[in-house]
mmCIF file of C-alpha atoms and ligand atoms in Angstrom:
data_model
loop_
_atom_site.group_PDB
_atom_site.id
_atom_site.type_symbol
_atom_site.label_atom_id
_atom_site.label_comp_id
_atom_site.label_asym_id
_atom_site.label_seq_id
_atom_site.Cartn_x
_atom_site.Cartn_y
_atom_site.Cartn_z
ATOM 1 C CA MET A 1 39.209 15.616 -27.079
ATOM 2 C CA THR A 2 41.711 12.825 -26.796
ATOM 3 C CA PHE A 3 40.570 12.210 -23.256
ATOM 4 C CA VAL A 4 36.907 11.981 -24.271
ATOM 5 C CA ALA A 5 37.703 9.554 -27.066
ATOM 6 C CA LEU A 6 39.787 7.384 -24.758
ATOM 7 C CA SER A 7 37.298 7.284 -21.948
ATOM 8 C CA SER A 8 34.358 6.543 -24.214
ATOM 9 C CA ARG A 9 36.347 3.707 -25.784
ATOM 10 C CA ARG A 10 37.061 2.378 -22.327
ATOM 11 C CA GLN A 11 33.396 2.684 -21.427
ATOM 12 C CA PHE A 12 32.538 0.801 -24.602
ATOM 13 C CA LEU A 13 34.983 -1.985 -23.826
ATOM 14 C CA SER A 14 33.758 -2.324 -20.278
ATOM 15 C CA ASP A 15 30.126 -2.376 -21.441
ATOM 16 C CA ALA A 16 30.937 -4.909 -24.126
ATOM 17 C CA SER A 17 32.594 -7.300 -21.708
ATOM 18 C CA ARG A 18 29.865 -6.804 -19.176
ATOM 19 C CA PHE A 19 27.202 -7.585 -21.764
ATOM 20 C CA SER A 20 28.884 -10.682 -23.127
ATOM 21 C CA ALA A 21 29.407 -12.008 -19.625
ATOM 22 C CA LEU A 22 25.798 -11.393 -18.746
ATOM 23 C CA TYR A 23 24.090 -12.564 -21.888
ATOM 24 C CA ALA A 24 22.502 -15.438 -20.017
ATOM 25 C CA LEU A 25 20.689 -13.103 -17.655
ATOM 26 C CA ALA A 26 18.740 -11.346 -20.378
ATOM 27 C CA GLY A 27 16.240 -14.067 -21.073
ATOM 28 C CA ALA A 28 16.225 -15.355 -17.541
ATOM 29 C CA LEU A 29 14.718 -12.433 -15.689
ATOM 30 C CA PRO A 30 11.164 -11.155 -16.023
ATOM 31 C CA LEU A 31 10.557 -8.138 -18.235
ATOM 32 C CA PRO A 32 8.521 -5.200 -17.063
ATOM 33 C CA ALA A 33 5.045 -4.902 -18.469
ATOM 34 C CA PHE A 34 3.863 -1.817 -16.653
ATOM 35 C CA ALA A 35 1.350 -0.633 -19.184
ATOM 36 C CA LYS A 36 -0.235 -4.036 -19.605
ATOM 37 C CA SER A 37 -0.415 -5.184 -15.997
ATOM 38 C CA LEU A 38 -1.596 -2.032 -14.276
ATOM 39 C CA SER A 39 -3.196 0.166 -16.907
ATOM 40 C CA ASP A 40 -6.302 0.443 -14.755
ATOM 41 C CA ASP A 41 -4.538 1.450 -11.527
ATOM 42 C CA PRO A 42 -4.635 5.254 -11.396
ATOM 43 C CA ARG A 43 -1.748 5.316 -8.909
ATOM 44 C CA VAL A 44 0.767 4.117 -11.493
ATOM 45 C CA SER A 45 1.902 6.810 -13.914
ATOM 46 C CA GLN A 46 2.221 5.568 -17.486
ATOM 47 C CA THR A 47 4.957 8.087 -18.235
ATOM 48 C CA PRO A 48 8.321 7.504 -16.554
ATOM 49 C CA ILE A 49 10.138 10.431 -14.907
ATOM 50 C CA ALA A 50 13.385 8.813 -16.103
ATOM 51 C CA ASP A 51 14.148 5.989 -18.499
ATOM 52 C CA ALA A 52 17.640 4.560 -19.041
ATOM 53 C CA GLY A 53 16.466 1.517 -20.974
ATOM 54 C CA TYR A 54 17.832 -0.949 -18.429
ATOM 55 C CA ALA A 55 15.497 0.656 -15.857
ATOM 56 C CA SER A 56 12.771 3.264 -15.680
ATOM 57 C CA VAL A 57 11.297 5.218 -12.790
ATOM 58 C CA ARG A 58 7.577 5.889 -12.407
ATOM 59 C CA LYS A 59 5.425 7.613 -9.832
ATOM 60 C CA ILE A 60 3.191 5.044 -8.109
ATOM 61 C CA GLY A 61 1.703 7.193 -5.349
ATOM 62 C CA ASP A 62 1.952 10.480 -3.457
ATOM 63 C CA GLY A 63 5.730 10.811 -3.031
ATOM 64 C CA LEU A 64 6.237 7.168 -4.020
ATOM 65 C CA TYR A 65 8.311 5.980 -6.978
ATOM 66 C CA ALA A 66 9.205 2.564 -8.387
ATOM 67 C CA THR A 67 12.393 1.778 -10.319
ATOM 68 C CA ILE A 68 11.685 -1.188 -12.580
ATOM 69 C CA SER A 69 14.493 -3.010 -14.399
ATOM 70 C CA ASP A 70 14.424 -4.258 -17.971
ATOM 71 C CA THR A 71 17.340 -6.673 -18.281
ATOM 72 C CA SER A 72 16.787 -7.075 -22.022
ATOM 73 C CA LYS A 73 18.300 -3.576 -22.307
ATOM 74 C CA GLY A 74 21.258 -3.866 -19.927
ATOM 75 C CA PHE A 75 22.429 -4.884 -16.481
ATOM 76 C CA ALA A 76 23.186 -1.732 -14.529
ATOM 77 C CA THR A 77 20.322 -2.241 -12.083
ATOM 78 C CA ILE A 78 19.138 -5.892 -12.567
ATOM 79 C CA CYS A 79 16.629 -5.713 -9.672
ATOM 80 C CA ASN A 80 13.777 -3.292 -8.967
ATOM 81 C CA GLY A 81 13.946 -0.505 -6.401
ATOM 82 C CA GLY A 82 12.385 2.866 -5.835
ATOM 83 C CA PHE A 83 12.286 5.843 -3.504
ATOM 84 C CA LEU A 84 9.945 7.582 -1.077
ATOM 85 C CA VAL A 85 9.791 11.352 -0.809
ATOM 86 C CA GLY A 86 8.360 13.163 2.243
ATOM 87 C CA LYS A 87 8.268 16.875 3.063
ATOM 88 C CA ASP A 88 11.569 16.732 4.985
ATOM 89 C CA ALA A 89 13.514 13.811 3.561
ATOM 90 C CA GLY A 90 13.611 10.911 1.161
ATOM 91 C CA LEU A 91 14.539 7.237 1.427
ATOM 92 C CA LEU A 92 16.053 5.249 -1.430
ATOM 93 C CA LEU A 93 15.632 1.523 -1.916
ATOM 94 C CA GLU A 94 18.308 -0.912 -3.186
ATOM 95 C CA GLY A 95 21.970 -0.730 -4.188
ATOM 96 C CA PHE A 96 21.316 -2.605 -7.458
ATOM 97 C CA GLY A 97 23.823 -4.716 -9.406
ATOM 98 C CA THR A 98 26.282 -1.868 -10.142
ATOM 99 C CA PRO A 99 27.147 1.628 -8.831
ATOM 100 C CA ARG A 100 25.942 2.963 -12.196
ATOM 101 C CA GLY A 101 22.471 1.565 -11.460
ATOM 102 C CA ALA A 102 22.415 3.202 -8.017
ATOM 103 C CA GLY A 103 23.581 6.437 -9.671
ATOM 104 C CA PHE A 104 20.736 6.313 -12.173
ATOM 105 C CA GLN A 105 18.213 6.011 -9.352
ATOM 106 C CA MET A 106 19.899 8.875 -7.455
ATOM 107 C CA ASP A 107 19.686 11.106 -10.562
ATOM 108 C CA SER A 108 15.986 10.281 -10.815
ATOM 109 C CA PHE A 109 15.502 11.068 -7.109
ATOM 110 C CA LEU A 110 17.144 14.484 -7.621
ATOM 111 C CA LYS A 111 14.781 15.138 -10.532
ATOM 112 C CA ALA A 112 11.778 14.394 -8.336
ATOM 113 C CA THR A 113 12.722 16.337 -5.195
ATOM 114 C CA GLN A 114 15.106 18.698 -3.417
ATOM 115 C CA VAL A 115 14.814 17.068 0.031
ATOM 116 C CA PRO A 116 17.925 15.185 1.240
ATOM 117 C CA ALA A 117 18.101 11.388 1.203
ATOM 118 C CA VAL A 118 18.325 10.095 4.798
ATOM 119 C CA GLY A 119 19.450 6.726 3.586
ATOM 120 C CA ALA A 120 19.354 3.913 1.072
ATOM 121 C CA LEU A 121 17.848 0.655 2.290
ATOM 122 C CA LEU A 122 18.973 -2.709 0.940
ATOM 123 C CA SER A 123 16.031 -5.131 0.929
ATOM 124 C CA HIS A 124 18.602 -7.945 1.478
ATOM 125 C CA TYR A 125 22.257 -8.789 0.798
ATOM 126 C CA HIS A 126 22.063 -10.541 -2.618
ATOM 127 C CA PHE A 127 24.431 -9.329 -5.365
ATOM 128 C CA ASP A 128 21.792 -7.808 -7.624
ATOM 129 C CA HIS A 129 20.526 -5.634 -4.751
ATOM 130 C CA SER A 130 23.824 -4.733 -3.065
ATOM 131 C CA LEU A 131 26.801 -4.579 -5.461
ATOM 132 C CA GLY A 132 26.141 -0.940 -6.423
ATOM 133 C CA SER A 133 26.049 0.262 -2.799
ATOM 134 C CA SER A 134 29.514 1.874 -2.976
ATOM 135 C CA PHE A 135 27.788 4.659 -4.920
ATOM 136 C CA TYR A 136 25.900 5.629 -1.753
ATOM 137 C CA GLY A 137 29.035 5.414 0.382
ATOM 138 C CA ALA A 138 30.869 7.704 -2.023
ATOM 139 C CA ASN A 139 28.010 10.210 -1.868
ATOM 140 C CA GLY A 140 27.594 10.324 1.901
ATOM 141 C CA ILE A 141 24.261 8.514 1.918
ATOM 142 C CA GLN A 142 23.795 6.174 4.869
ATOM 143 C CA LEU A 143 23.319 2.536 3.903
ATOM 144 C CA TRP A 144 20.566 0.756 5.822
ATOM 145 C CA ALA A 145 20.076 -3.008 5.920
ATOM 146 C CA HIS A 146 19.273 -6.012 8.106
ATOM 147 C CA SER A 147 22.070 -6.390 10.685
ATOM 148 C CA SER A 148 23.284 -9.672 9.129
ATOM 149 C CA VAL A 149 23.865 -8.167 5.688
ATOM 150 C CA SER A 150 27.553 -7.214 6.252
ATOM 151 C CA LYS A 151 28.365 -10.729 7.442
ATOM 152 C CA ARG A 152 26.518 -12.332 4.531
ATOM 153 C CA ILE A 153 28.286 -10.065 2.005
ATOM 154 C CA MET A 154 31.632 -11.059 3.587
ATOM 155 C CA GLU A 155 30.854 -14.768 3.475
ATOM 156 C CA ASN A 156 29.396 -14.810 -0.014
ATOM 157 C CA TYR A 157 31.018 -12.068 -2.076
ATOM 158 C CA VAL A 158 34.276 -10.997 -0.398
ATOM 159 C CA ALA A 159 35.096 -14.719 -0.444
ATOM 160 C CA MET A 160 34.610 -14.655 -4.221
ATOM 161 C CA GLN A 161 37.073 -11.830 -4.874
ATOM 162 C CA GLY A 162 40.619 -12.484 -6.039
ATOM 163 C CA VAL A 163 40.103 -16.231 -6.328
ATOM 164 C CA ASP A 164 40.567 -18.272 -9.483
ATOM 165 C CA ARG A 165 37.470 -18.078 -11.687
ATOM 166 C CA ALA A 166 38.146 -21.465 -13.244
ATOM 167 C CA ALA A 167 38.401 -23.116 -9.824
ATOM 168 C CA VAL A 168 35.088 -21.607 -8.724
ATOM 169 C CA LEU A 169 33.349 -22.826 -11.877
ATOM 170 C CA ALA A 170 35.055 -26.250 -12.118
ATOM 171 C CA PRO A 171 32.435 -28.219 -10.120
ATOM 172 C CA LEU A 172 29.659 -26.692 -12.244
ATOM 173 C CA GLU A 173 31.511 -27.506 -15.453
ATOM 174 C CA LYS A 174 31.857 -31.072 -14.252
ATOM 175 C CA ARG A 175 28.092 -31.218 -13.716
ATOM 176 C CA VAL A 176 27.562 -30.144 -17.340
ATOM 177 C CA GLN A 177 30.030 -32.758 -18.626
ATOM 178 C CA THR A 178 28.637 -35.631 -16.581
ATOM 179 C CA ALA A 179 24.932 -34.822 -17.077
ATOM 180 C CA LYS A 180 22.942 -37.984 -17.766
ATOM 181 C CA ASN A 181 20.418 -36.394 -20.127
ATOM 182 C CA ASP A 182 19.664 -33.180 -22.025
ATOM 183 C CA ALA A 183 17.395 -31.679 -19.387
ATOM 184 C CA VAL A 184 19.969 -32.196 -16.629
ATOM 185 C CA ARG A 185 22.660 -30.739 -18.921
ATOM 186 C CA GLN A 186 20.563 -27.645 -19.671
ATOM 187 C CA HIS A 187 19.895 -27.081 -15.983
ATOM 188 C CA ALA A 188 23.618 -27.415 -15.185
ATOM 189 C CA GLN A 189 24.458 -25.017 -18.024
ATOM 190 C CA SER A 190 22.081 -22.369 -16.700
ATOM 191 C CA ASP A 191 23.662 -22.674 -13.242
ATOM 192 C CA LEU A 192 27.171 -22.415 -14.723
ATOM 193 C CA ALA A 193 26.258 -19.269 -16.707
ATOM 194 C CA ALA A 194 24.553 -17.636 -13.718
ATOM 195 C CA THR A 195 27.439 -18.383 -11.344
ATOM 196 C CA GLY A 196 29.952 -17.037 -13.889
ATOM 197 C CA ASN A 197 27.872 -13.850 -14.179
ATOM 198 C CA VAL A 198 27.741 -13.388 -10.412
ATOM 199 C CA PHE A 199 31.496 -14.023 -10.136
ATOM 200 C CA ASP A 200 32.235 -11.381 -12.801
ATOM 201 C CA LEU A 201 29.920 -8.777 -11.276
ATOM 202 C CA VAL A 202 31.395 -9.322 -7.798
ATOM 203 C CA ASN A 203 34.969 -9.057 -9.071
ATOM 204 C CA LYS A 204 34.263 -5.798 -10.931
ATOM 205 C CA THR A 205 32.902 -4.131 -7.818
ATOM 206 C CA SER A 206 34.273 -2.519 -4.672
ATOM 207 C CA LEU A 207 31.967 -3.915 -2.033
ATOM 208 C CA ALA A 208 30.307 -1.567 0.437
ATOM 209 C CA PHE A 209 28.842 -2.442 3.828
ATOM 210 C CA PRO A 210 25.789 -1.030 5.587
ATOM 211 C CA ASN A 211 26.594 1.609 8.225
ATOM 212 C CA ARG A 212 23.087 1.565 9.685
ATOM 213 C CA PRO A 213 22.437 -2.066 10.613
ATOM 214 C CA LEU A 214 18.804 -2.757 11.529
ATOM 215 C CA ASP A 215 18.413 -5.429 14.213
ATOM 216 C CA PRO A 216 15.360 -7.518 13.210
ATOM 217 C CA SER A 217 14.396 -7.969 16.883
ATOM 218 C CA LYS A 218 13.916 -4.186 17.060
ATOM 219 C CA LEU A 219 11.684 -4.023 13.975
ATOM 220 C CA PRO A 220 9.195 -2.796 12.840
ATOM 221 C CA LEU A 221 10.867 0.584 12.526
ATOM 222 C CA ASN A 222 8.722 3.642 11.930
ATOM 223 C CA VAL A 223 10.414 6.207 9.716
ATOM 224 C CA ASP A 224 9.232 9.796 9.555
ATOM 225 C CA LEU A 225 10.040 11.546 6.292
ATOM 226 C CA GLY A 226 7.674 14.358 7.212
ATOM 227 C CA HIS A 227 4.602 13.289 5.321
ATOM 228 C CA PHE A 228 3.134 9.796 5.497
ATOM 229 C CA PRO A 229 4.089 7.052 7.978
ATOM 230 C CA ILE A 230 6.519 4.442 6.672
ATOM 231 C CA VAL A 231 7.252 1.113 8.335
ATOM 232 C CA ILE A 232 10.280 -1.136 7.778
ATOM 233 C CA GLU A 233 9.537 -4.760 8.632
ATOM 234 C CA HIS A 234 11.392 -8.081 8.505
ATOM 235 C CA TYR A 235 9.836 -11.265 7.102
ATOM 236 C CA PRO A 236 11.298 -14.737 6.647
ATOM 237 C CA GLY A 237 11.536 -16.502 3.313
ATOM 238 C CA HIS A 238 14.006 -15.505 0.643
ATOM 239 C CA SER A 239 17.389 -14.810 2.270
ATOM 240 C CA GLY A 240 17.146 -14.489 6.050
ATOM 241 C CA THR A 241 17.920 -10.777 5.682
ATOM 242 C CA ASP A 242 14.720 -9.590 3.990
ATOM 243 C CA LEU A 243 13.236 -6.205 4.827
ATOM 244 C CA ILE A 244 10.199 -4.564 3.286
ATOM 245 C CA ILE A 245 8.958 -0.973 3.265
ATOM 246 C CA ARG A 246 5.268 -0.502 3.870
ATOM 247 C CA VAL A 247 3.289 2.708 3.331
ATOM 248 C CA PRO A 248 -0.025 1.761 4.979
ATOM 249 C CA ASP A 249 -1.863 5.033 4.208
ATOM 250 C CA GLN A 250 -1.338 4.487 0.493
ATOM 251 C CA LYS A 251 -1.511 0.677 0.517
ATOM 252 C CA VAL A 252 1.890 0.417 -1.157
ATOM 253 C CA VAL A 253 4.535 -2.188 -0.272
ATOM 254 C CA TYR A 254 8.120 -2.487 -1.536
ATOM 255 C CA THR A 255 8.784 -6.195 -1.006
ATOM 256 C CA GLY A 256 12.326 -6.841 -2.273
ATOM 257 C CA ASP A 257 12.729 -10.466 -3.354
ATOM 258 C CA LEU A 258 9.977 -11.754 -1.081
ATOM 259 C CA VAL A 259 7.934 -11.208 -4.235
ATOM 260 C CA PHE A 260 9.004 -12.284 -7.722
ATOM 261 C CA ASN A 261 6.329 -11.286 -10.210
ATOM 262 C CA ARG A 262 5.997 -13.469 -13.302
ATOM 263 C CA ALA A 263 9.174 -15.352 -12.381
ATOM 264 C CA TYR A 264 10.215 -18.418 -10.405
ATOM 265 C CA PRO A 265 11.435 -17.386 -6.945
ATOM 266 C CA ALA A 266 15.163 -17.696 -6.226
ATOM 267 C CA CYS A 267 15.408 -20.336 -3.464
ATOM 268 C CA PHE A 268 19.163 -21.025 -3.368
ATOM 269 C CA ASP A 269 19.993 -19.164 -0.178
ATOM 270 C CA ASP A 270 21.160 -21.141 2.899
ATOM 271 C CA GLN A 271 18.595 -19.220 4.912
ATOM 272 C CA CYS A 272 15.749 -19.453 2.424
ATOM 273 C CA THR A 273 12.830 -21.229 4.045
ATOM 274 C CA MET A 274 9.927 -22.517 1.975
ATOM 275 C CA SER A 275 7.439 -22.751 4.841
ATOM 276 C CA GLY A 276 8.523 -19.350 6.151
ATOM 277 C CA TRP A 277 8.207 -17.786 2.712
ATOM 278 C CA ARG A 278 4.755 -19.303 2.157
ATOM 279 C CA ASN A 279 3.621 -17.876 5.505
ATOM 280 C CA THR A 280 4.987 -14.475 4.550
ATOM 281 C CA LEU A 281 3.013 -14.554 1.286
ATOM 282 C CA LYS A 282 -0.083 -15.546 3.257
ATOM 283 C CA THR A 283 0.406 -12.402 5.339
ATOM 284 C CA PHE A 284 0.805 -10.275 2.187
ATOM 285 C CA SER A 285 -2.467 -11.792 0.890
ATOM 286 C CA SER A 286 -4.236 -10.713 4.072
ATOM 287 C CA TRP A 287 -3.498 -7.053 3.366
ATOM 288 C CA ASP A 288 -5.964 -4.768 1.604
ATOM 289 C CA LYS A 289 -7.245 -5.997 -1.761
ATOM 290 C CA ASP A 290 -6.055 -2.750 -3.389
ATOM 291 C CA THR A 291 -2.469 -3.124 -2.168
ATOM 292 C CA LEU A 292 0.159 -2.251 -4.760
ATOM 293 C CA PHE A 293 3.341 -4.337 -4.556
ATOM 294 C CA VAL A 294 6.726 -3.344 -5.965
ATOM 295 C CA PRO A 295 8.402 -6.770 -6.323
ATOM 296 C CA GLY A 296 12.148 -7.460 -6.348
ATOM 297 C CA HIS A 297 11.879 -8.573 -9.972
ATOM 298 C CA GLY A 298 9.143 -8.183 -12.579
ATOM 299 C CA PRO A 299 6.420 -5.594 -13.043
ATOM 300 C CA VAL A 300 4.496 -3.860 -10.259
ATOM 301 C CA CYS A 301 1.491 -5.973 -9.251
ATOM 302 C CA GLY A 302 -1.597 -6.174 -7.109
ATOM 303 C CA GLN A 303 -2.900 -9.062 -5.000
ATOM 304 C CA ASP A 304 -3.169 -11.143 -8.215
ATOM 305 C CA GLY A 305 0.636 -11.240 -8.391
ATOM 306 C CA ILE A 306 0.825 -12.533 -4.803
ATOM 307 C CA GLN A 307 -1.802 -15.184 -5.568
ATOM 308 C CA ASN A 308 0.135 -16.321 -8.672
ATOM 309 C CA LEU A 309 3.287 -16.702 -6.598
ATOM 310 C CA ARG A 310 1.398 -18.620 -3.890
ATOM 311 C CA ASP A 311 -0.010 -20.946 -6.580
ATOM 312 C CA LEU A 312 3.528 -21.464 -7.858
ATOM 313 C CA PHE A 313 4.781 -22.353 -4.362
ATOM 314 C CA ASP A 314 1.834 -24.752 -4.030
ATOM 315 C CA ASP A 315 2.811 -26.434 -7.304
ATOM 316 C CA LEU A 316 6.453 -26.762 -6.202
ATOM 317 C CA GLY A 317 5.207 -28.200 -2.904
ATOM 318 C CA LEU A 318 2.839 -30.700 -4.543
ATOM 319 C CA GLN A 319 5.390 -31.951 -7.054
ATOM 320 C CA ALA A 320 8.048 -32.300 -4.330
ATOM 321 C CA GLU A 321 5.635 -34.246 -2.130
ATOM 322 C CA LYS A 322 4.652 -36.561 -4.998
ATOM 323 C CA MET A 323 8.271 -37.316 -5.895
ATOM 324 C CA HIS A 324 9.170 -37.816 -2.232
ATOM 325 C CA LYS A 325 6.288 -40.274 -1.804
ATOM 326 C CA ALA A 326 7.350 -42.147 -4.957
ATOM 327 C CA GLY A 327 10.828 -42.575 -3.492
ATOM 328 C CA VAL A 328 12.618 -40.334 -6.003
ATOM 329 C CA PRO A 329 15.949 -39.358 -4.380
ATOM 330 C CA VAL A 330 16.489 -35.622 -3.952
ATOM 331 C CA SER A 331 19.453 -35.683 -6.370
ATOM 332 C CA ASP A 332 17.036 -36.709 -9.153
ATOM 333 C CA ALA A 333 13.982 -34.816 -7.922
ATOM 334 C CA VAL A 334 15.715 -31.441 -8.351
ATOM 335 C CA ASP A 335 15.857 -32.063 -12.113
ATOM 336 C CA GLN A 336 12.471 -33.777 -12.498
ATOM 337 C CA TYR A 337 10.190 -30.883 -11.576
ATOM 338 C CA VAL A 338 7.957 -30.058 -14.552
ATOM 339 C CA ILE A 339 7.023 -26.428 -15.205
ATOM 340 C CA PRO A 340 3.229 -26.453 -15.665
ATOM 341 C CA ASP A 341 1.629 -24.672 -18.639
ATOM 342 C CA LYS A 342 0.304 -21.976 -16.311
ATOM 343 C CA PHE A 343 3.867 -20.905 -15.457
ATOM 344 C CA LYS A 344 5.587 -21.554 -18.802
ATOM 345 C CA SER A 345 5.865 -17.808 -19.466
ATOM 346 C CA PHE A 346 7.506 -17.213 -16.070
ATOM 347 C CA ALA A 347 11.218 -16.396 -16.110
ATOM 348 C CA VAL A 348 13.739 -18.770 -14.505
ATOM 349 C CA PHE A 349 16.964 -16.975 -13.520
ATOM 350 C CA ALA A 350 18.807 -20.317 -13.310
ATOM 351 C CA TRP A 351 17.442 -23.809 -12.673
ATOM 352 C CA GLY A 352 19.602 -24.476 -9.609
ATOM 353 C CA PHE A 353 19.113 -21.022 -8.070
ATOM 354 C CA CYS A 354 15.332 -21.292 -8.388
ATOM 355 C CA ILE A 355 13.816 -24.726 -8.932
ATOM 356 C CA ALA A 356 16.471 -27.139 -7.633
ATOM 357 C CA GLY A 357 16.855 -24.922 -4.562
ATOM 358 C CA ALA A 358 13.109 -25.017 -3.956
ATOM 359 C CA ILE A 359 12.778 -28.804 -4.398
ATOM 360 C CA SER A 360 15.751 -29.668 -2.161
ATOM 361 C CA LYS A 361 14.459 -27.346 0.575
ATOM 362 C CA LEU A 362 10.961 -28.810 0.272
ATOM 363 C CA TYR A 363 12.459 -32.321 0.558
ATOM 364 C CA ALA A 364 14.304 -31.269 3.717
ATOM 365 C CA GLU A 365 11.077 -29.848 5.179
ATOM 366 C CA ILE A 366 9.102 -33.021 4.331
ATOM 367 C CA GLY A 367 11.853 -35.166 5.857
ATOM 368 C CA ALA A 368 11.849 -33.071 9.027
ATOM 369 C CA LYS A 369 8.109 -33.587 9.576
HETATM 370 ZN ZN1 LIG B 401 17.520 -12.073 -3.809
#
């Protein structure tokens, strides 16, 4: 009894600190709206097979499941994922923000099927998709990802472990203190909060590395789970390491962060390319009109979700071009983008990660023309 009391107190303390550190994420990520957005799509089950609050799992096709996060209820998963179940084997998608999140999805998988999992695929290396991967390592499940993911995790997250938190955040704190107006200060504050959250998540986690690297030059990869054909493909745009899973027979696509639904796209990555990403979305638009997309963040969507995101990229592009033409320096332009009414309800994870990243990359692309 003593042990139970102690461990539940510890669990409480660790949850409490996790929640206070992550408070800023709650309002900054899109909430799921399954019932509203896809009530007329018969492929999406209205009743989840598992619901942990912070994420729920629903059937979205024959042997296809989507794990959709609700960050207003906790941060074990943060991103969306899912799994595919054939007659012989299953494939899991995403390592999520914590091992607990990956464990929740594994429990749901075991509820749905008795076939073994051949692997868990990371859609890309970012923290909210990869920090829970040690769960798979500990359970003998092969971790699949783009062949650059290990290197990117080393450069970005191993480098963040064991270093002084205050030193990492100091330049961001300086930006808050020296902000020349309220808007700039708010943007700097959202970047400071987000970076602090990432730092804390990374330092609470034992990092795991993919043991089945997928060389993009050898993709697409056809995977046979003993039922329907599955294809893993690489597209440019969000992180330079982005993979998607396509199930052509059922017109279902798991996109990772190449699609943000009802949210501003995160454009901070060194290898994020605006023109590349816009081309990728153009390709997604060319697929069947009944295609169902499981985005990296936000509710499951159809082609309307892709169109919304393309419109958003167009708006970012137009505003960047206008400011560039007017001679606004990039250092000011990143704060001067105005969110149009049409996108006011869209979530912004952090100004710098999303909007400033997009504007500075658009400026670089205009300058390179
Ligand atoms: Zn990402």
